[in-house]
Amino acid sequence: EAGVAQSPRYKIIEKRQSVAFWCNPISGHATLYWYQQILGQGPKLLIQFQNNGVVDDSQLPKDRFSAERLKGVDSTLKIQPAKLEDSAVYLCASSLDWTSGGADTQYFGPGTRLTVL
Amino acid sequence: GQNIDQPTEMTATEGAIVQINCTYQTSGFNGLFWYQQHAGEAPTFLSYNVLDGLEEKGRFSSFLSRSKGYSYLLLKELQMKDSASYLCAVRDSNYQLIWGAGTKLIIKP
């Protein structure tokens, strides 16, 4: 079974530029998550989708970040304009169905390491 | 507020046993996860506990005490490849995962 795919793996941009990340979840997984992870910290949830609907985007800086999952499969996360503090690893994860109960397990993609100069 | 506490860093010797503790204060409890994360890589799932007691999976075991808000991950027969960060995460009453900052485990020969 293929895992969660993400691209690109690395990205270096100047501040105020825009950037987009792509994620393809495990086939059949209804729930998709985008996390931001800063070195030495745990993952911080940015947004959670159930199929093509948003479950939680309370920690998404909506003035600069946006995300979509239009057909309920692939997802993109965009930052526009980027700031220095956005330098982090952006992780995409998917799970079978978060409404199914406590044991629903998240599986992570390899992440995108973003450096903002 | 919701809080997960783990030691920042631990050091152990190859072949030994190490216990990584996790204490939590969350609004409700619907299970606790342990993930392993090697440097520069994504977290990978290790274990899930929802009932009190010990769950053993090869060299790794995970323990949960819901009344104490406490869990630990026990790693036996340590190998150099076990050098990684270990993340504790708790599912709260809204079924959201609350993540700890992780424990960096350094294995010395």
JSON list of C-alpha atoms in Angstrom, two decimals:
[
{"chain": "A", "resi": 1, "resn": "GLU", "atom": "CA", "xyz": [0.00, 0.00, 0.00]},
{"chain": "A", "resi": 2, "resn": "ALA", "atom": "CA", "xyz": [1.41, 3.37, -1.03]},
{"chain": "A", "resi": 3, "resn": "GLY", "atom": "CA", "xyz": [2.01, 5.87, 1.75]},
{"chain": "A", "resi": 4, "resn": "VAL", "atom": "CA", "xyz": [1.27, 9.57, 1.93]},
{"chain": "A", "resi": 5, "resn": "ALA", "atom": "CA", "xyz": [3.03, 11.45, -0.86]},
{"chain": "A", "resi": 6, "resn": "GLN", "atom": "CA", "xyz": [4.21, 15.04, -0.61]},
{"chain": "A", "resi": 7, "resn": "SER", "atom": "CA", "xyz": [6.03, 17.42, -2.88]},
{"chain": "A", "resi": 8, "resn": "PRO", "atom": "CA", "xyz": [8.31, 19.21, -3.05]},
{"chain": "A", "resi": 9, "resn": "ARG", "atom": "CA", "xyz": [10.63, 17.78, -0.39]},
{"chain": "A", "resi": 10, "resn": "TYR", "atom": "CA", "xyz": [12.60, 21.01, -0.03]},
{"chain": "A", "resi": 11, "resn": "LYS", "atom": "CA", "xyz": [11.86, 24.61, -0.89]},
{"chain": "A", "resi": 12, "resn": "ILE", "atom": "CA", "xyz": [13.85, 27.79, -0.40]},
{"chain": "A", "resi": 13, "resn": "ILE", "atom": "CA", "xyz": [12.15, 31.13, -1.02]},
{"chain": "A", "resi": 14, "resn": "GLU", "atom": "CA", "xyz": [12.62, 34.79, -0.20]},
{"chain": "A", "resi": 15, "resn": "LYS", "atom": "CA", "xyz": [10.29, 36.45, 2.30]},
{"chain": "A", "resi": 16, "resn": "ARG", "atom": "CA", "xyz": [7.13, 37.89, 0.76]},
{"chain": "A", "resi": 17, "resn": "GLN", "atom": "CA", "xyz": [7.19, 35.24, -1.99]},
{"chain": "A", "resi": 18, "resn": "SER", "atom": "CA", "xyz": [4.49, 32.61, -2.29]},
{"chain": "A", "resi": 19, "resn": "VAL", "atom": "CA", "xyz": [4.83, 28.83, -2.09]},
{"chain": "A", "resi": 20, "resn": "ALA", "atom": "CA", "xyz": [2.55, 25.83, -2.48]},
{"chain": "A", "resi": 21, "resn": "PHE", "atom": "CA", "xyz": [2.78, 22.30, -1.15]},
{"chain": "A", "resi": 22, "resn": "TRP", "atom": "CA", "xyz": [0.98, 19.24, -2.47]},
{"chain": "A", "resi": 23, "resn": "CYS", "atom": "CA", "xyz": [-0.21, 16.13, -0.66]},
{"chain": "A", "resi": 24, "resn": "ASN", "atom": "CA", "xyz": [-1.71, 12.86, -1.86]},
{"chain": "A", "resi": 25, "resn": "PRO", "atom": "CA", "xyz": [-3.08, 10.79, 1.06]},
{"chain": "A", "resi": 26, "resn": "ILE", "atom": "CA", "xyz": [-3.29, 7.03, 1.40]},
{"chain": "A", "resi": 27, "resn": "SER", "atom": "CA", "xyz": [-6.00, 5.69, -0.87]},
{"chain": "A", "resi": 28, "resn": "GLY", "atom": "CA", "xyz": [-9.36, 5.48, 0.88]},
{"chain": "A", "resi": 29, "resn": "HIS", "atom": "CA", "xyz": [-8.43, 7.80, 3.73]},
{"chain": "A", "resi": 30, "resn": "ALA", "atom": "CA", "xyz": [-11.18, 10.32, 4.36]},
{"chain": "A", "resi": 31, "resn": "THR", "atom": "CA", "xyz": [-9.31, 12.55, 6.79]},
{"chain": "A", "resi": 32, "resn": "LEU", "atom": "CA", "xyz": [-6.34, 14.69, 5.80]},
{"chain": "A", "resi": 33, "resn": "TYR", "atom": "CA", "xyz": [-4.20, 16.89, 8.06]},
{"chain": "A", "resi": 34, "resn": "TRP", "atom": "CA", "xyz": [-1.61, 19.59, 7.48]},
{"chain": "A", "resi": 35, "resn": "TYR", "atom": "CA", "xyz": [0.88, 20.19, 10.27]},
{"chain": "A", "resi": 36, "resn": "GLN", "atom": "CA", "xyz": [3.68, 22.66, 10.81]},
{"chain": "A", "resi": 37, "resn": "GLN", "atom": "CA", "xyz": [6.66, 21.36, 12.75]},
{"chain": "A", "resi": 38, "resn": "ILE", "atom": "CA", "xyz": [9.41, 23.64, 13.97]},
{"chain": "A", "resi": 39, "resn": "LEU", "atom": "CA", "xyz": [12.70, 22.04, 14.99]},
{"chain": "A", "resi": 40, "resn": "GLY", "atom": "CA", "xyz": [12.53, 20.63, 18.51]},
{"chain": "A", "resi": 41, "resn": "GLN", "atom": "CA", "xyz": [8.75, 20.92, 18.76]},
{"chain": "A", "resi": 42, "resn": "GLY", "atom": "CA", "xyz": [5.81, 18.63, 18.22]},
{"chain": "A", "resi": 43, "resn": "PRO", "atom": "CA", "xyz": [3.60, 18.96, 15.15]},
{"chain": "A", "resi": 44, "resn": "LYS", "atom": "CA", "xyz": [1.13, 21.85, 15.21]},
{"chain": "A", "resi": 45, "resn": "LEU", "atom": "CA", "xyz": [-2.15, 21.21, 13.41]},
{"chain": "A", "resi": 46, "resn": "LEU", "atom": "CA", "xyz": [-2.87, 23.82, 10.76]},
{"chain": "A", "resi": 47, "resn": "ILE", "atom": "CA", "xyz": [-5.95, 22.36, 9.13]},
{"chain": "A", "resi": 48, "resn": "GLN", "atom": "CA", "xyz": [-7.95, 19.14, 9.10]},
{"chain": "A", "resi": 49, "resn": "PHE", "atom": "CA", "xyz": [-10.20, 17.99, 6.26]},
{"chain": "A", "resi": 50, "resn": "GLN", "atom": "CA", "xyz": [-12.88, 15.32, 6.25]},
{"chain": "A", "resi": 51, "resn": "ASN", "atom": "CA", "xyz": [-13.32, 14.46, 2.56]},
{"chain": "A", "resi": 52, "resn": "ASN", "atom": "CA", "xyz": [-13.55, 17.95, 1.01]},
{"chain": "A", "resi": 53, "resn": "GLY", "atom": "CA", "xyz": [-14.86, 19.74, 4.10]},
{"chain": "A", "resi": 54, "resn": "VAL", "atom": "CA", "xyz": [-12.88, 21.57, 6.77]},
{"chain": "A", "resi": 55, "resn": "VAL", "atom": "CA", "xyz": [-13.11, 20.11, 10.27]},
{"chain": "A", "resi": 56, "resn": "ASP", "atom": "CA", "xyz": [-10.66, 22.38, 12.08]},
{"chain": "A", "resi": 57, "resn": "ASP", "atom": "CA", "xyz": [-8.66, 25.36, 10.85]},
{"chain": "A", "resi": 58, "resn": "SER", "atom": "CA", "xyz": [-8.49, 27.24, 14.13]},
{"chain": "A", "resi": 59, "resn": "GLN", "atom": "CA", "xyz": [-4.68, 27.46, 14.08]},
{"chain": "A", "resi": 60, "resn": "LEU", "atom": "CA", "xyz": [-4.30, 28.35, 10.41]},
{"chain": "A", "resi": 61, "resn": "PRO", "atom": "CA", "xyz": [-3.03, 31.95, 9.93]},
{"chain": "A", "resi": 62, "resn": "LYS", "atom": "CA", "xyz": [-5.72, 32.75, 7.44]},
{"chain": "A", "resi": 63, "resn": "ASP", "atom": "CA", "xyz": [-4.25, 36.08, 6.41]},
{"chain": "A", "resi": 64, "resn": "ARG", "atom": "CA", "xyz": [-1.41, 34.26, 4.66]},
{"chain": "A", "resi": 65, "resn": "PHE", "atom": "CA", "xyz": [-2.17, 30.54, 4.63]},
{"chain": "A", "resi": 66, "resn": "SER", "atom": "CA", "xyz": [-4.82, 28.76, 2.60]},
{"chain": "A", "resi": 67, "resn": "ALA", "atom": "CA", "xyz": [-5.58, 25.12, 1.91]},
{"chain": "A", "resi": 68, "resn": "GLU", "atom": "CA", "xyz": [-8.00, 23.16, -0.20]},
{"chain": "A", "resi": 69, "resn": "ARG", "atom": "CA", "xyz": [-9.03, 19.60, -0.88]},
{"chain": "A", "resi": 70, "resn": "LEU", "atom": "CA", "xyz": [-11.47, 20.16, -3.69]},
{"chain": "A", "resi": 71, "resn": "LYS", "atom": "CA", "xyz": [-12.21, 16.59, -4.77]},
{"chain": "A", "resi": 72, "resn": "GLY", "atom": "CA", "xyz": [-11.71, 15.03, -1.37]},
{"chain": "A", "resi": 73, "resn": "VAL", "atom": "CA", "xyz": [-8.42, 13.38, -2.30]},
{"chain": "A", "resi": 74, "resn": "ASP", "atom": "CA", "xyz": [-5.32, 15.52, -3.02]},
{"chain": "A", "resi": 75, "resn": "SER", "atom": "CA", "xyz": [-4.71, 18.68, -1.07]},
{"chain": "A", "resi": 76, "resn": "THR", "atom": "CA", "xyz": [-2.63, 21.83, -1.49]},
{"chain": "A", "resi": 77, "resn": "LEU", "atom": "CA", "xyz": [-1.40, 24.22, 1.17]},
{"chain": "A", "resi": 78, "resn": "LYS", "atom": "CA", "xyz": [-0.34, 27.71, 0.12]},
{"chain": "A", "resi": 79, "resn": "ILE", "atom": "CA", "xyz": [1.53, 30.49, 1.88]},
{"chain": "A", "resi": 80, "resn": "GLN", "atom": "CA", "xyz": [1.30, 34.00, 0.46]},
{"chain": "A", "resi": 81, "resn": "PRO", "atom": "CA", "xyz": [3.25, 36.06, 1.39]},
{"chain": "A", "resi": 82, "resn": "ALA", "atom": "CA", "xyz": [5.83, 34.04, 3.33]},
{"chain": "A", "resi": 83, "resn": "LYS", "atom": "CA", "xyz": [7.51, 35.34, 6.46]},
{"chain": "A", "resi": 84, "resn": "LEU", "atom": "CA", "xyz": [10.80, 34.33, 8.05]},
{"chain": "A", "resi": 85, "resn": "GLU", "atom": "CA", "xyz": [8.94, 32.58, 10.88]},
{"chain": "A", "resi": 86, "resn": "ASP", "atom": "CA", "xyz": [7.26, 30.24, 8.38]},
{"chain": "A", "resi": 87, "resn": "SER", "atom": "CA", "xyz": [10.54, 28.33, 8.06]},
{"chain": "A", "resi": 88, "resn": "ALA", "atom": "CA", "xyz": [9.57, 24.85, 9.21]},
{"chain": "A", "resi": 89, "resn": "VAL", "atom": "CA", "xyz": [8.70, 21.36, 8.02]},
{"chain": "A", "resi": 90, "resn": "TYR", "atom": "CA", "xyz": [5.19, 21.03, 6.65]},
{"chain": "A", "resi": 91, "resn": "LEU", "atom": "CA", "xyz": [3.80, 17.57, 7.23]},
{"chain": "A", "resi": 92, "resn": "CYS", "atom": "CA", "xyz": [0.76, 16.05, 5.62]},
{"chain": "A", "resi": 93, "resn": "ALA", "atom": "CA", "xyz": [-0.95, 13.11, 7.31]},
{"chain": "A", "resi": 94, "resn": "SER", "atom": "CA", "xyz": [-4.02, 11.03, 6.57]},
{"chain": "A", "resi": 95, "resn": "SER", "atom": "CA", "xyz": [-6.23, 8.67, 8.51]},
{"chain": "A", "resi": 96, "resn": "LEU", "atom": "CA", "xyz": [-9.07, 6.33, 7.61]},
{"chain": "A", "resi": 97, "resn": "ASP", "atom": "CA", "xyz": [-11.80, 8.38, 9.30]},
{"chain": "A", "resi": 98, "resn": "TRP", "atom": "CA", "xyz": [-11.37, 10.56, 12.39]},
{"chain": "A", "resi": 99, "resn": "THR", "atom": "CA", "xyz": [-15.03, 10.10, 13.31]},
{"chain": "A", "resi": 100, "resn": "SER", "atom": "CA", "xyz": [-14.57, 6.33, 13.68]},
{"chain": "A", "resi": 101, "resn": "GLY", "atom": "CA", "xyz": [-13.13, 6.53, 17.18]},
{"chain": "A", "resi": 102, "resn": "GLY", "atom": "CA", "xyz": [-10.03, 6.97, 19.27]},
{"chain": "A", "resi": 103, "resn": "ALA", "atom": "CA", "xyz": [-7.90, 4.35, 17.51]},
{"chain": "A", "resi": 104, "resn": "ASP", "atom": "CA", "xyz": [-8.00, 6.12, 14.14]},
{"chain": "A", "resi": 105, "resn": "THR", "atom": "CA", "xyz": [-4.28, 6.38, 13.33]},
{"chain": "A", "resi": 106, "resn": "GLN", "atom": "CA", "xyz": [-2.58, 9.15, 11.41]},
{"chain": "A", "resi": 107, "resn": "TYR", "atom": "CA", "xyz": [0.08, 8.25, 8.84]},
{"chain": "A", "resi": 108, "resn": "PHE", "atom": "CA", "xyz": [2.52, 10.91, 7.78]},
{"chain": "A", "resi": 109, "resn": "GLY", "atom": "CA", "xyz": [4.16, 11.85, 4.52]},
{"chain": "A", "resi": 110, "resn": "PRO", "atom": "CA", "xyz": [7.89, 12.69, 4.29]},
{"chain": "A", "resi": 111, "resn": "GLY", "atom": "CA", "xyz": [7.24, 16.41, 4.73]},
{"chain": "A", "resi": 112, "resn": "THR", "atom": "CA", "xyz": [8.39, 19.56, 2.94]},
{"chain": "A", "resi": 113, "resn": "ARG", "atom": "CA", "xyz": [11.24, 21.49, 4.51]},
{"chain": "A", "resi": 114, "resn": "LEU", "atom": "CA", "xyz": [10.65, 25.19, 3.86]},
{"chain": "A", "resi": 115, "resn": "THR", "atom": "CA", "xyz": [13.37, 27.79, 4.33]},
{"chain": "A", "resi": 116, "resn": "VAL", "atom": "CA", "xyz": [12.37, 31.45, 4.07]},
{"chain": "A", "resi": 117, "resn": "LEU", "atom": "CA", "xyz": [15.30, 33.84, 3.58]},
{"chain": "B", "resi": 1, "resn": "GLY", "atom": "CA", "xyz": [-5.43, 24.40, 28.99]},
{"chain": "B", "resi": 2, "resn": "GLN", "atom": "CA", "xyz": [-4.28, 21.14, 27.51]},
{"chain": "B", "resi": 3, "resn": "ASN", "atom": "CA", "xyz": [-0.74, 19.99, 28.17]},
{"chain": "B", "resi": 4, "resn": "ILE", "atom": "CA", "xyz": [1.56, 17.10, 27.35]},
{"chain": "B", "resi": 5, "resn": "ASP", "atom": "CA", "xyz": [4.89, 16.84, 29.20]},
{"chain": "B", "resi": 6, "resn": "GLN", "atom": "CA", "xyz": [7.86, 14.77, 28.10]},
{"chain": "B", "resi": 7, "resn": "PRO", "atom": "CA", "xyz": [11.56, 15.05, 28.95]},
{"chain": "B", "resi": 8, "resn": "THR", "atom": "CA", "xyz": [13.40, 17.03, 26.30]},
{"chain": "B", "resi": 9, "resn": "GLU", "atom": "CA", "xyz": [16.33, 14.67, 25.92]},
{"chain": "B", "resi": 10, "resn": "MET", "atom": "CA", "xyz": [17.55, 11.33, 27.25]},
{"chain": "B", "resi": 11, "resn": "THR", "atom": "CA", "xyz": [20.74, 9.36, 26.77]},
{"chain": "B", "resi": 12, "resn": "ALA", "atom": "CA", "xyz": [21.10, 5.59, 26.97]},
{"chain": "B", "resi": 13, "resn": "THR", "atom": "CA", "xyz": [23.61, 2.90, 26.09]},
{"chain": "B", "resi": 14, "resn": "GLU", "atom": "CA", "xyz": [23.34, 0.40, 23.27]},
{"chain": "B", "resi": 15, "resn": "GLY", "atom": "CA", "xyz": [21.87, -2.88, 24.54]},
{"chain": "B", "resi": 16, "resn": "ALA", "atom": "CA", "xyz": [20.28, -1.27, 27.59]},
{"chain": "B", "resi": 17, "resn": "ILE", "atom": "CA", "xyz": [16.66, -0.43, 28.47]},
{"chain": "B", "resi": 18, "resn": "VAL", "atom": "CA", "xyz": [15.18, 3.06, 28.53]},
{"chain": "B", "resi": 19, "resn": "GLN", "atom": "CA", "xyz": [11.81, 4.39, 29.70]},
{"chain": "B", "resi": 20, "resn": "ILE", "atom": "CA", "xyz": [10.40, 7.60, 28.21]},
{"chain": "B", "resi": 21, "resn": "ASN", "atom": "CA", "xyz": [7.65, 9.16, 30.30]},
{"chain": "B", "resi": 22, "resn": "CYS", "atom": "CA", "xyz": [4.69, 11.23, 29.20]},
{"chain": "B", "resi": 23, "resn": "THR", "atom": "CA", "xyz": [2.22, 13.02, 31.49]},
{"chain": "B", "resi": 24, "resn": "TYR", "atom": "CA", "xyz": [-0.87, 14.71, 30.19]},
{"chain": "B", "resi": 25, "resn": "GLN", "atom": "CA", "xyz": [-3.66, 17.04, 31.20]},
{"chain": "B", "resi": 26, "resn": "THR", "atom": "CA", "xyz": [-6.34, 17.16, 28.54]},
{"chain": "B", "resi": 27, "resn": "SER", "atom": "CA", "xyz": [-10.04, 17.84, 28.24]},
{"chain": "B", "resi": 28, "resn": "GLY", "atom": "CA", "xyz": [-11.17, 14.26, 28.05]},
{"chain": "B", "resi": 29, "resn": "PHE", "atom": "CA", "xyz": [-9.25, 11.20, 26.92]},
{"chain": "B", "resi": 30, "resn": "ASN", "atom": "CA", "xyz": [-9.82, 8.96, 23.92]},
{"chain": "B", "resi": 31, "resn": "GLY", "atom": "CA", "xyz": [-6.47, 7.25, 23.62]},
{"chain": "B", "resi": 32, "resn": "LEU", "atom": "CA", "xyz": [-2.74, 7.90, 23.62]},
{"chain": "B", "resi": 33, "resn": "PHE", "atom": "CA", "xyz": [-0.30, 7.45, 20.75]},
{"chain": "B", "resi": 34, "resn": "TRP", "atom": "CA", "xyz": [3.45, 7.09, 20.58]},
{"chain": "B", "resi": 35, "resn": "TYR", "atom": "CA", "xyz": [5.31, 8.01, 17.40]},
{"chain": "B", "resi": 36, "resn": "GLN", "atom": "CA", "xyz": [8.97, 7.70, 16.45]},
{"chain": "B", "resi": 37, "resn": "GLN", "atom": "CA", "xyz": [10.61, 10.43, 14.40]},
{"chain": "B", "resi": 38, "resn": "HIS", "atom": "CA", "xyz": [14.14, 10.13, 13.03]},
{"chain": "B", "resi": 39, "resn": "ALA", "atom": "CA", "xyz": [15.93, 13.38, 12.30]},
{"chain": "B", "resi": 40, "resn": "GLY", "atom": "CA", "xyz": [14.74, 14.87, 9.05]},
{"chain": "B", "resi": 41, "resn": "GLU", "atom": "CA", "xyz": [11.98, 12.31, 8.62]},
{"chain": "B", "resi": 42, "resn": "ALA", "atom": "CA", "xyz": [8.26, 12.08, 9.27]},
{"chain": "B", "resi": 43, "resn": "PRO", "atom": "CA", "xyz": [6.76, 10.60, 12.45]},
{"chain": "B", "resi": 44, "resn": "THR", "atom": "CA", "xyz": [5.92, 6.90, 12.24]},
{"chain": "B", "resi": 45, "resn": "PHE", "atom": "CA", "xyz": [3.29, 5.20, 14.38]},
{"chain": "B", "resi": 46, "resn": "LEU", "atom": "CA", "xyz": [4.52, 3.00, 17.22]},
{"chain": "B", "resi": 47, "resn": "SER", "atom": "CA", "xyz": [1.62, 2.28, 19.57]},
{"chain": "B", "resi": 48, "resn": "TYR", "atom": "CA", "xyz": [-1.87, 3.15, 20.74]},
{"chain": "B", "resi": 49, "resn": "ASN", "atom": "CA", "xyz": [-3.21, 2.73, 24.29]},
{"chain": "B", "resi": 50, "resn": "VAL", "atom": "CA", "xyz": [-6.73, 3.41, 25.45]},
{"chain": "B", "resi": 51, "resn": "LEU", "atom": "CA", "xyz": [-7.05, 1.00, 28.39]},
{"chain": "B", "resi": 52, "resn": "ASP", "atom": "CA", "xyz": [-4.82, 0.88, 31.46]},
{"chain": "B", "resi": 53, "resn": "GLY", "atom": "CA", "xyz": [-1.93, -1.51, 31.33]},
{"chain": "B", "resi": 54, "resn": "LEU", "atom": "CA", "xyz": [1.01, -2.58, 29.28]},
{"chain": "B", "resi": 55, "resn": "GLU", "atom": "CA", "xyz": [0.98, -3.25, 25.53]},
{"chain": "B", "resi": 56, "resn": "GLU", "atom": "CA", "xyz": [4.01, -5.12, 24.25]},
{"chain": "B", "resi": 57, "resn": "LYS", "atom": "CA", "xyz": [5.18, -5.04, 20.66]},
{"chain": "B", "resi": 58, "resn": "GLY", "atom": "CA", "xyz": [8.56, -6.64, 20.16]},
{"chain": "B", "resi": 59, "resn": "ARG", "atom": "CA", "xyz": [11.32, -4.55, 21.75]},
{"chain": "B", "resi": 60, "resn": "PHE", "atom": "CA", "xyz": [8.88, -1.70, 22.39]},
{"chain": "B", "resi": 61, "resn": "SER", "atom": "CA", "xyz": [6.20, -1.61, 25.09]},
{"chain": "B", "resi": 62, "resn": "SER", "atom": "CA", "xyz": [3.79, 1.17, 26.05]},
{"chain": "B", "resi": 63, "resn": "PHE", "atom": "CA", "xyz": [2.06, 1.61, 29.39]},
{"chain": "B", "resi": 64, "resn": "LEU", "atom": "CA", "xyz": [-0.95, 3.71, 30.32]},
{"chain": "B", "resi": 65, "resn": "SER", "atom": "CA", "xyz": [-2.49, 4.83, 33.62]},
{"chain": "B", "resi": 66, "resn": "ARG", "atom": "CA", "xyz": [-5.55, 6.96, 32.93]},
{"chain": "B", "resi": 67, "resn": "SER", "atom": "CA", "xyz": [-6.14, 7.80, 36.59]},
{"chain": "B", "resi": 68, "resn": "LYS", "atom": "CA", "xyz": [-2.62, 9.26, 36.83]},
{"chain": "B", "resi": 69, "resn": "GLY", "atom": "CA", "xyz": [-2.60, 10.88, 33.39]},
{"chain": "B", "resi": 70, "resn": "TYR", "atom": "CA", "xyz": [0.61, 9.01, 32.68]},
{"chain": "B", "resi": 71, "resn": "SER", "atom": "CA", "xyz": [2.16, 6.84, 30.03]},
{"chain": "B", "resi": 72, "resn": "TYR", "atom": "CA", "xyz": [5.59, 5.52, 29.27]},
{"chain": "B", "resi": 73, "resn": "LEU", "atom": "CA", "xyz": [7.33, 3.96, 26.30]},
{"chain": "B", "resi": 74, "resn": "LEU", "atom": "CA", "xyz": [9.81, 1.23, 27.17]},
{"chain": "B", "resi": 75, "resn": "LEU", "atom": "CA", "xyz": [12.55, 0.36, 24.71]},
{"chain": "B", "resi": 76, "resn": "LYS", "atom": "CA", "xyz": [14.55, -2.81, 25.33]},
{"chain": "B", "resi": 77, "resn": "GLU", "atom": "CA", "xyz": [17.82, -4.06, 23.83]},
{"chain": "B", "resi": 78, "resn": "LEU", "atom": "CA", "xyz": [18.56, -0.60, 22.48]},
{"chain": "B", "resi": 79, "resn": "GLN", "atom": "CA", "xyz": [20.10, -0.35, 19.05]},
{"chain": "B", "resi": 80, "resn": "MET", "atom": "CA", "xyz": [21.85, 2.62, 17.46]},
{"chain": "B", "resi": 81, "resn": "LYS", "atom": "CA", "xyz": [18.94, 2.95, 15.02]},
{"chain": "B", "resi": 82, "resn": "ASP", "atom": "CA", "xyz": [16.65, 3.75, 17.98]},
{"chain": "B", "resi": 83, "resn": "SER", "atom": "CA", "xyz": [18.27, 7.19, 18.18]},
{"chain": "B", "resi": 84, "resn": "ALA", "atom": "CA", "xyz": [15.30, 9.40, 17.34]},
{"chain": "B", "resi": 85, "resn": "SER", "atom": "CA", "xyz": [12.67, 11.64, 18.87]},
{"chain": "B", "resi": 86, "resn": "TYR", "atom": "CA", "xyz": [9.67, 9.98, 20.49]},
{"chain": "B", "resi": 87, "resn": "LEU", "atom": "CA", "xyz": [6.40, 11.89, 20.40]},
{"chain": "B", "resi": 88, "resn": "CYS", "atom": "CA", "xyz": [3.50, 11.34, 22.77]},
{"chain": "B", "resi": 89, "resn": "ALA", "atom": "CA", "xyz": [0.04, 12.45, 21.58]},
{"chain": "B", "resi": 90, "resn": "VAL", "atom": "CA", "xyz": [-3.32, 12.30, 23.35]},
{"chain": "B", "resi": 91, "resn": "ARG", "atom": "CA", "xyz": [-6.75, 12.26, 21.71]},
{"chain": "B", "resi": 92, "resn": "ASP", "atom": "CA", "xyz": [-9.06, 14.59, 23.64]},
{"chain": "B", "resi": 93, "resn": "SER", "atom": "CA", "xyz": [-12.82, 14.66, 24.09]},
{"chain": "B", "resi": 94, "resn": "ASN", "atom": "CA", "xyz": [-13.23, 16.28, 20.65]},
{"chain": "B", "resi": 95, "resn": "TYR", "atom": "CA", "xyz": [-11.15, 13.48, 19.12]},
{"chain": "B", "resi": 96, "resn": "GLN", "atom": "CA", "xyz": [-8.37, 15.95, 18.32]},
{"chain": "B", "resi": 97, "resn": "LEU", "atom": "CA", "xyz": [-4.73, 14.92, 18.84]},
{"chain": "B", "resi": 98, "resn": "ILE", "atom": "CA", "xyz": [-2.74, 16.99, 21.31]},
{"chain": "B", "resi": 99, "resn": "TRP", "atom": "CA", "xyz": [0.99, 16.57, 20.68]},
{"chain": "B", "resi": 100, "resn": "GLY", "atom": "CA", "xyz": [3.90, 16.71, 23.07]},
{"chain": "B", "resi": 101, "resn": "ALA", "atom": "CA", "xyz": [7.17, 18.34, 22.03]},
{"chain": "B", "resi": 102, "resn": "GLY", "atom": "CA", "xyz": [8.93, 14.98, 21.86]},
{"chain": "B", "resi": 103, "resn": "THR", "atom": "CA", "xyz": [11.85, 13.36, 23.66]},
{"chain": "B", "resi": 104, "resn": "LYS", "atom": "CA", "xyz": [15.15, 13.18, 21.81]},
{"chain": "B", "resi": 105, "resn": "LEU", "atom": "CA", "xyz": [16.78, 9.83, 22.60]},
{"chain": "B", "resi": 106, "resn": "ILE", "atom": "CA", "xyz": [20.53, 9.56, 22.10]},
{"chain": "B", "resi": 107, "resn": "ILE", "atom": "CA", "xyz": [22.04, 6.07, 22.05]},
{"chain": "B", "resi": 108, "resn": "LYS", "atom": "CA", "xyz": [25.73, 5.72, 22.84]},
{"chain": "B", "resi": 109, "resn": "PRO", "atom": "CA", "xyz": [27.83, 2.68, 21.95]}
]
